[in-house]
Amino acid sequence: MVELSEEKVLKKLLEFSTPTVANVVATYPDHPLCLKLYDPWRGGWYTDQSVRCVFPEMGRRIGYAFTMVVSIPDKEHPSLSFIDLIDALGNAKKPIVVVCQQIYPPEIFNRAGLFGGQSTALFKACGVVGVVTNGPSRDIDEMRPLGVQYIMSGITPAHGDFAIRKINVPVSVAGMDVVPGDIVHMDEHGACKFPSDKLFDIYKNIEEFSEIEDYQAKALLQAKSIEEIKKVWMKRT
């Protein structure tokens, strides 16, 4: 296998779906090509169905996690400014996937259209390729042509005052627990994360894993009897 740079490995992983990346990360712990990085069910390494990909036609994104926590203003807890955010994004490793945990009272949570056209333009200018957040956003007509992929809970047209509470801290978004610098792969299925020091290990295993699954699927479709189907399936397991 030709040795690739980190940048090229990230680009290579965009050839594979997020479920395929997940297969190598932790989904099949008994498979020899699975890295078993997390408990498949309880490891907090991928998003749940409370969020969805807003622009599936845009395709996949991958990048280094930049985390933030947003809530309503509170005089007892000073907030960070957008200049603080810009400075932090400027210093972050590229490409960036913003993972934003929104924390609001229940009566507000589903009404907070946090990100929009302006924030997406800001993100793109700072090297962001994707955003994963547990709340809704707005301005998807303005977001779409900018090419930043979004995974979020839904759409709503407005919001009130909000505050950036923290930047680059551990966050939990839609069941996915992320620390700054994790690698996040995202597509129409959702997002999964893994430690950045496992990037090359994922790359080394994913192509063979994918080829095995493709071969088995073709073998199942070519089987001429139930007995042949069972034989193919037993090879899989």
mmCIF file of C-alpha atoms in Angstrom:
data_model
loop_
_atom_site.group_PDB
_atom_site.id
_atom_site.type_symbol
_atom_site.label_atom_id
_atom_site.label_comp_id
_atom_site.label_asym_id
_atom_site.label_seq_id
_atom_site.Cartn_x
_atom_site.Cartn_y
_atom_site.Cartn_z
ATOM 1 C CA MET A 1 0.000 0.000 0.000
ATOM 2 C CA VAL A 2 1.378 3.384 -1.005
ATOM 3 C CA GLU A 3 2.039 5.592 2.010
ATOM 4 C CA LEU A 4 -0.167 8.675 1.932
ATOM 5 C CA SER A 5 -0.155 11.974 3.763
ATOM 6 C CA GLU A 6 -2.765 12.707 6.417
ATOM 7 C CA GLU A 7 -4.522 15.048 3.992
ATOM 8 C CA LYS A 8 -4.724 12.366 1.309
ATOM 9 C CA VAL A 9 -5.957 9.756 3.780
ATOM 10 C CA LEU A 10 -8.802 12.069 4.821
ATOM 11 C CA LYS A 11 -9.680 12.527 1.164
ATOM 12 C CA LYS A 12 -9.503 8.769 0.595
ATOM 13 C CA LEU A 13 -11.970 8.116 3.419
ATOM 14 C CA LEU A 14 -14.512 10.291 1.613
ATOM 15 C CA GLU A 15 -14.801 7.431 -0.875
ATOM 16 C CA PHE A 16 -16.535 5.385 1.831
ATOM 17 C CA SER A 17 -19.862 5.900 3.586
ATOM 18 C CA THR A 18 -20.114 6.718 7.277
ATOM 19 C CA PRO A 19 -21.568 3.235 8.007
ATOM 20 C CA THR A 20 -18.534 1.685 6.298
ATOM 21 C CA VAL A 21 -16.205 3.809 8.428
ATOM 22 C CA ALA A 22 -18.251 2.760 11.462
ATOM 23 C CA ASN A 23 -17.786 -0.912 10.533
ATOM 24 C CA VAL A 24 -14.042 -0.534 10.917
ATOM 25 C CA VAL A 25 -14.250 1.701 14.001
ATOM 26 C CA ALA A 26 -16.417 -0.525 16.201
ATOM 27 C CA THR A 27 -19.602 -1.981 14.683
ATOM 28 C CA TYR A 28 -18.332 -5.565 14.263
ATOM 29 C CA PRO A 29 -15.941 -6.291 17.165
ATOM 30 C CA ASP A 30 -15.543 -9.948 16.140
ATOM 31 C CA HIS A 31 -14.377 -9.024 12.625
ATOM 32 C CA PRO A 32 -10.575 -9.159 12.216
ATOM 33 C CA LEU A 33 -10.553 -5.814 10.378
ATOM 34 C CA CYS A 34 -12.599 -3.996 13.026
ATOM 35 C CA LEU A 35 -10.466 -1.877 15.374
ATOM 36 C CA LYS A 36 -12.909 -2.298 18.304
ATOM 37 C CA LEU A 37 -12.325 1.283 19.458
ATOM 38 C CA TYR A 38 -15.613 1.552 21.370
ATOM 39 C CA ASP A 39 -18.421 -0.546 22.753
ATOM 40 C CA PRO A 40 -20.681 -0.754 19.666
ATOM 41 C CA TRP A 41 -23.879 0.052 21.590
ATOM 42 C CA ARG A 42 -22.752 2.144 24.530
ATOM 43 C CA GLY A 43 -19.544 3.786 23.374
ATOM 44 C CA GLY A 44 -21.036 7.175 22.444
ATOM 45 C CA TRP A 45 -19.235 7.289 19.101
ATOM 46 C CA TYR A 46 -21.994 7.947 16.559
ATOM 47 C CA THR A 47 -25.129 10.054 16.252
ATOM 48 C CA ASP A 48 -28.628 8.777 16.904
ATOM 49 C CA GLN A 49 -31.861 9.380 14.985
ATOM 50 C CA SER A 50 -32.639 12.639 16.797
ATOM 51 C CA VAL A 51 -30.629 14.403 14.065
ATOM 52 C CA ARG A 52 -30.517 14.111 10.303
ATOM 53 C CA CYS A 53 -28.386 15.171 7.356
ATOM 54 C CA VAL A 54 -29.886 18.318 5.840
ATOM 55 C CA PHE A 55 -28.118 18.214 2.477
ATOM 56 C CA PRO A 56 -27.682 14.538 1.510
ATOM 57 C CA GLU A 57 -27.063 15.578 -2.093
ATOM 58 C CA MET A 58 -23.852 17.331 -0.989
ATOM 59 C CA GLY A 59 -22.224 14.047 -0.074
ATOM 60 C CA ARG A 60 -19.743 13.152 2.627
ATOM 61 C CA ARG A 61 -17.512 15.314 4.773
ATOM 62 C CA ILE A 62 -14.629 14.533 7.104
ATOM 63 C CA GLY A 63 -12.593 16.752 9.390
ATOM 64 C CA TYR A 64 -11.138 17.458 12.799
ATOM 65 C CA ALA A 65 -13.658 18.178 15.520
ATOM 66 C CA PHE A 66 -13.952 21.744 16.770
ATOM 67 C CA THR A 67 -16.354 21.750 19.699
ATOM 68 C CA MET A 68 -18.558 24.440 21.195
ATOM 69 C CA VAL A 69 -21.420 24.783 23.683
ATOM 70 C CA VAL A 70 -24.227 27.293 23.125
ATOM 71 C CA SER A 71 -26.991 28.310 25.531
ATOM 72 C CA ILE A 72 -29.121 31.302 26.533
ATOM 73 C CA PRO A 73 -27.399 34.351 28.075
ATOM 74 C CA ASP A 74 -26.710 34.254 31.799
ATOM 75 C CA LYS A 75 -25.151 37.222 33.610
ATOM 76 C CA GLU A 76 -23.536 34.911 36.137
ATOM 77 C CA HIS A 77 -21.733 32.997 33.377
ATOM 78 C CA PRO A 78 -20.018 35.360 30.923
ATOM 79 C CA SER A 79 -20.110 34.272 27.312
ATOM 80 C CA LEU A 80 -17.447 34.172 24.643
ATOM 81 C CA SER A 81 -17.613 36.519 21.668
ATOM 82 C CA PHE A 82 -17.734 35.711 17.978
ATOM 83 C CA ILE A 83 -14.221 37.158 17.761
ATOM 84 C CA ASP A 84 -13.134 34.511 20.275
ATOM 85 C CA LEU A 85 -14.815 31.927 18.048
ATOM 86 C CA ILE A 86 -13.089 33.225 14.904
ATOM 87 C CA ASP A 87 -9.688 33.207 16.616
ATOM 88 C CA ALA A 88 -10.202 29.641 17.803
ATOM 89 C CA LEU A 89 -11.361 28.464 14.374
ATOM 90 C CA GLY A 90 -8.365 30.159 12.810
ATOM 91 C CA ASN A 91 -6.036 28.156 15.059
ATOM 92 C CA ALA A 92 -7.863 24.849 14.555
ATOM 93 C CA LYS A 93 -6.566 22.016 12.397
ATOM 94 C CA LYS A 94 -8.190 21.903 8.958
ATOM 95 C CA PRO A 95 -10.533 20.712 7.607
ATOM 96 C CA ILE A 96 -12.912 21.433 10.486
ATOM 97 C CA VAL A 97 -16.139 19.763 11.517
ATOM 98 C CA VAL A 98 -17.917 21.909 14.116
ATOM 99 C CA VAL A 99 -19.648 19.801 16.775
ATOM 100 C CA CYS A 100 -21.973 22.102 18.703
ATOM 101 C CA GLN A 101 -23.924 21.093 21.793
ATOM 102 C CA GLN A 102 -26.984 23.292 22.283
ATOM 103 C CA ILE A 103 -28.279 23.517 25.854
ATOM 104 C CA TYR A 104 -31.601 25.299 26.365
ATOM 105 C CA PRO A 105 -34.664 24.955 28.602
ATOM 106 C CA PRO A 106 -37.127 22.411 27.137
ATOM 107 C CA GLU A 107 -39.581 25.096 26.008
ATOM 108 C CA ILE A 108 -36.835 26.766 23.948
ATOM 109 C CA PHE A 109 -34.812 23.823 22.674
ATOM 110 C CA ASN A 110 -36.904 23.003 19.601
ATOM 111 C CA ARG A 111 -37.333 26.679 18.652
ATOM 112 C CA ALA A 112 -33.694 27.755 18.511
ATOM 113 C CA GLY A 113 -32.748 28.130 14.829
ATOM 114 C CA LEU A 114 -29.142 28.612 15.849
ATOM 115 C CA PHE A 115 -27.050 28.525 12.683
ATOM 116 C CA GLY A 116 -27.975 30.294 9.461
ATOM 117 C CA GLY A 117 -26.591 31.940 6.348
ATOM 118 C CA GLN A 118 -24.252 34.355 8.110
ATOM 119 C CA SER A 119 -22.764 31.822 10.509
ATOM 120 C CA THR A 120 -22.321 29.317 7.679
ATOM 121 C CA ALA A 121 -20.476 31.914 5.605
ATOM 122 C CA LEU A 122 -18.269 32.564 8.639
ATOM 123 C CA PHE A 123 -17.657 28.859 9.125
ATOM 124 C CA LYS A 124 -16.733 28.305 5.484
ATOM 125 C CA ALA A 125 -14.344 31.263 5.514
ATOM 126 C CA CYS A 126 -12.616 29.690 8.543
ATOM 127 C CA GLY A 127 -12.171 26.238 6.990
ATOM 128 C CA VAL A 128 -15.282 24.427 8.225
ATOM 129 C CA VAL A 129 -16.624 21.653 5.970
ATOM 130 C CA GLY A 130 -19.396 20.307 8.196
ATOM 131 C CA VAL A 131 -21.481 21.012 11.294
ATOM 132 C CA VAL A 132 -23.063 18.500 13.680
ATOM 133 C CA THR A 133 -25.477 19.900 16.261
ATOM 134 C CA ASN A 134 -28.302 18.566 18.411
ATOM 135 C CA GLY A 135 -30.721 21.436 17.759
ATOM 136 C CA PRO A 136 -32.395 23.068 14.747
ATOM 137 C CA SER A 137 -31.085 25.798 12.455
ATOM 138 C CA ARG A 138 -32.463 28.086 9.763
ATOM 139 C CA ASP A 139 -31.667 29.756 6.413
ATOM 140 C CA ILE A 140 -31.099 26.471 4.626
ATOM 141 C CA ASP A 141 -31.665 28.265 1.331
ATOM 142 C CA GLU A 142 -28.616 30.420 2.124
ATOM 143 C CA MET A 143 -26.626 27.497 3.552
ATOM 144 C CA ARG A 144 -27.066 25.162 0.590
ATOM 145 C CA PRO A 145 -24.924 26.987 -2.018
ATOM 146 C CA LEU A 146 -22.097 27.444 0.504
ATOM 147 C CA GLY A 147 -21.356 23.712 0.514
ATOM 148 C CA VAL A 148 -21.033 23.220 4.278
ATOM 149 C CA GLN A 149 -22.719 19.964 5.261
ATOM 150 C CA TYR A 150 -25.111 19.992 8.245
ATOM 151 C CA ILE A 151 -26.436 17.315 10.559
ATOM 152 C CA MET A 152 -29.044 18.731 12.956
ATOM 153 C CA SER A 153 -32.441 18.078 14.511
ATOM 154 C CA GLY A 154 -34.573 20.110 12.124
ATOM 155 C CA ILE A 155 -35.499 23.512 10.757
ATOM 156 C CA THR A 156 -37.087 26.559 12.386
ATOM 157 C CA PRO A 157 -37.199 30.195 11.195
ATOM 158 C CA ALA A 158 -35.889 32.194 14.169
ATOM 159 C CA HIS A 159 -34.111 32.359 17.519
ATOM 160 C CA GLY A 160 -33.618 34.682 20.477
ATOM 161 C CA ASP A 161 -30.435 35.835 22.196
ATOM 162 C CA PHE A 162 -27.896 33.081 22.702
ATOM 163 C CA ALA A 163 -24.429 32.806 24.187
ATOM 164 C CA ILE A 164 -21.324 30.866 23.246
ATOM 165 C CA ARG A 165 -20.531 29.250 26.583
ATOM 166 C CA LYS A 166 -17.468 27.134 25.820
ATOM 167 C CA ILE A 167 -15.098 26.349 22.986
ATOM 168 C CA ASN A 168 -12.925 23.254 22.565
ATOM 169 C CA VAL A 169 -14.292 21.222 25.459
ATOM 170 C CA PRO A 170 -15.772 17.707 25.508
ATOM 171 C CA VAL A 171 -19.351 17.723 24.195
ATOM 172 C CA SER A 172 -22.163 15.244 23.671
ATOM 173 C CA VAL A 173 -24.327 15.696 20.573
ATOM 174 C CA ALA A 174 -27.115 13.278 19.641
ATOM 175 C CA GLY A 175 -25.428 10.429 21.480
ATOM 176 C CA MET A 176 -21.965 11.132 20.068
ATOM 177 C CA ASP A 177 -19.347 12.136 22.648
ATOM 178 C CA VAL A 178 -16.606 14.222 21.068
ATOM 179 C CA VAL A 179 -13.392 15.807 22.261
ATOM 180 C CA PRO A 180 -11.545 18.488 20.274
ATOM 181 C CA GLY A 181 -9.339 16.967 17.600
ATOM 182 C CA ASP A 182 -11.353 13.784 17.116
ATOM 183 C CA ILE A 183 -11.987 12.951 13.475
ATOM 184 C CA VAL A 184 -15.648 13.126 12.450
ATOM 185 C CA HIS A 185 -16.958 11.429 9.300
ATOM 186 C CA MET A 186 -20.463 12.477 8.225
ATOM 187 C CA ASP A 187 -22.925 11.736 5.457
ATOM 188 C CA GLU A 188 -26.637 11.105 4.850
ATOM 189 C CA HIS A 189 -26.674 8.450 7.602
ATOM 190 C CA GLY A 190 -25.314 10.709 10.366
ATOM 191 C CA ALA A 191 -21.863 11.052 11.880
ATOM 192 C CA CYS A 192 -19.299 8.904 13.657
ATOM 193 C CA LYS A 193 -16.061 9.848 15.346
ATOM 194 C CA PHE A 194 -12.741 8.241 16.137
ATOM 195 C CA PRO A 195 -9.426 9.420 17.643
ATOM 196 C CA SER A 196 -7.132 11.170 15.196
ATOM 197 C CA ASP A 197 -4.260 8.817 16.032
ATOM 198 C CA LYS A 198 -6.317 5.972 14.536
ATOM 199 C CA LEU A 199 -6.688 7.659 11.135
ATOM 200 C CA PHE A 200 -4.123 5.532 9.331
ATOM 201 C CA ASP A 201 -5.388 2.339 10.982
ATOM 202 C CA ILE A 202 -8.889 3.077 9.673
ATOM 203 C CA TYR A 203 -7.441 3.713 6.230
ATOM 204 C CA LYS A 204 -5.406 0.477 6.228
ATOM 205 C CA ASN A 205 -8.466 -1.671 6.996
ATOM 206 C CA ILE A 206 -11.394 0.012 5.299
ATOM 207 C CA GLU A 207 -10.769 -0.910 1.681
ATOM 208 C CA GLU A 208 -10.399 -4.620 2.396
ATOM 209 C CA PHE A 209 -13.429 -4.550 4.704
ATOM 210 C CA SER A 210 -15.493 -2.859 1.994
ATOM 211 C CA GLU A 211 -14.327 -5.293 -0.695
ATOM 212 C CA ILE A 212 -15.269 -8.278 1.473
ATOM 213 C CA GLU A 213 -18.767 -6.899 2.040
ATOM 214 C CA ASP A 214 -19.221 -6.133 -1.670
ATOM 215 C CA TYR A 215 -18.117 -9.651 -2.619
ATOM 216 C CA GLN A 216 -20.484 -11.246 -0.099
ATOM 217 C CA ALA A 217 -23.440 -9.155 -1.264
ATOM 218 C CA LYS A 218 -22.795 -10.182 -4.875
ATOM 219 C CA ALA A 219 -22.438 -13.829 -3.845
ATOM 220 C CA LEU A 220 -25.787 -13.711 -2.050
ATOM 221 C CA LEU A 221 -27.501 -12.278 -5.123
ATOM 222 C CA GLN A 222 -25.921 -14.906 -7.364
ATOM 223 C CA ALA A 223 -26.885 -17.847 -5.130
ATOM 224 C CA LYS A 224 -29.233 -20.342 -6.828
ATOM 225 C CA SER A 225 -30.768 -21.947 -3.742
ATOM 226 C CA ILE A 226 -31.470 -21.451 -0.062
ATOM 227 C CA GLU A 227 -28.598 -23.811 0.709
ATOM 228 C CA GLU A 228 -26.192 -21.656 -1.307
ATOM 229 C CA ILE A 229 -27.493 -18.536 0.435
ATOM 230 C CA LYS A 230 -26.841 -20.143 3.827
ATOM 231 C CA LYS A 231 -23.305 -21.135 2.807
ATOM 232 C CA VAL A 232 -22.497 -17.573 1.715
ATOM 233 C CA TRP A 233 -23.986 -16.144 4.894
ATOM 234 C CA MET A 234 -22.034 -18.550 7.111
ATOM 235 C CA LYS A 235 -18.798 -17.383 5.479
ATOM 236 C CA ARG A 236 -19.769 -13.853 6.460
ATOM 237 C CA THR A 237 -20.267 -14.734 10.103
#
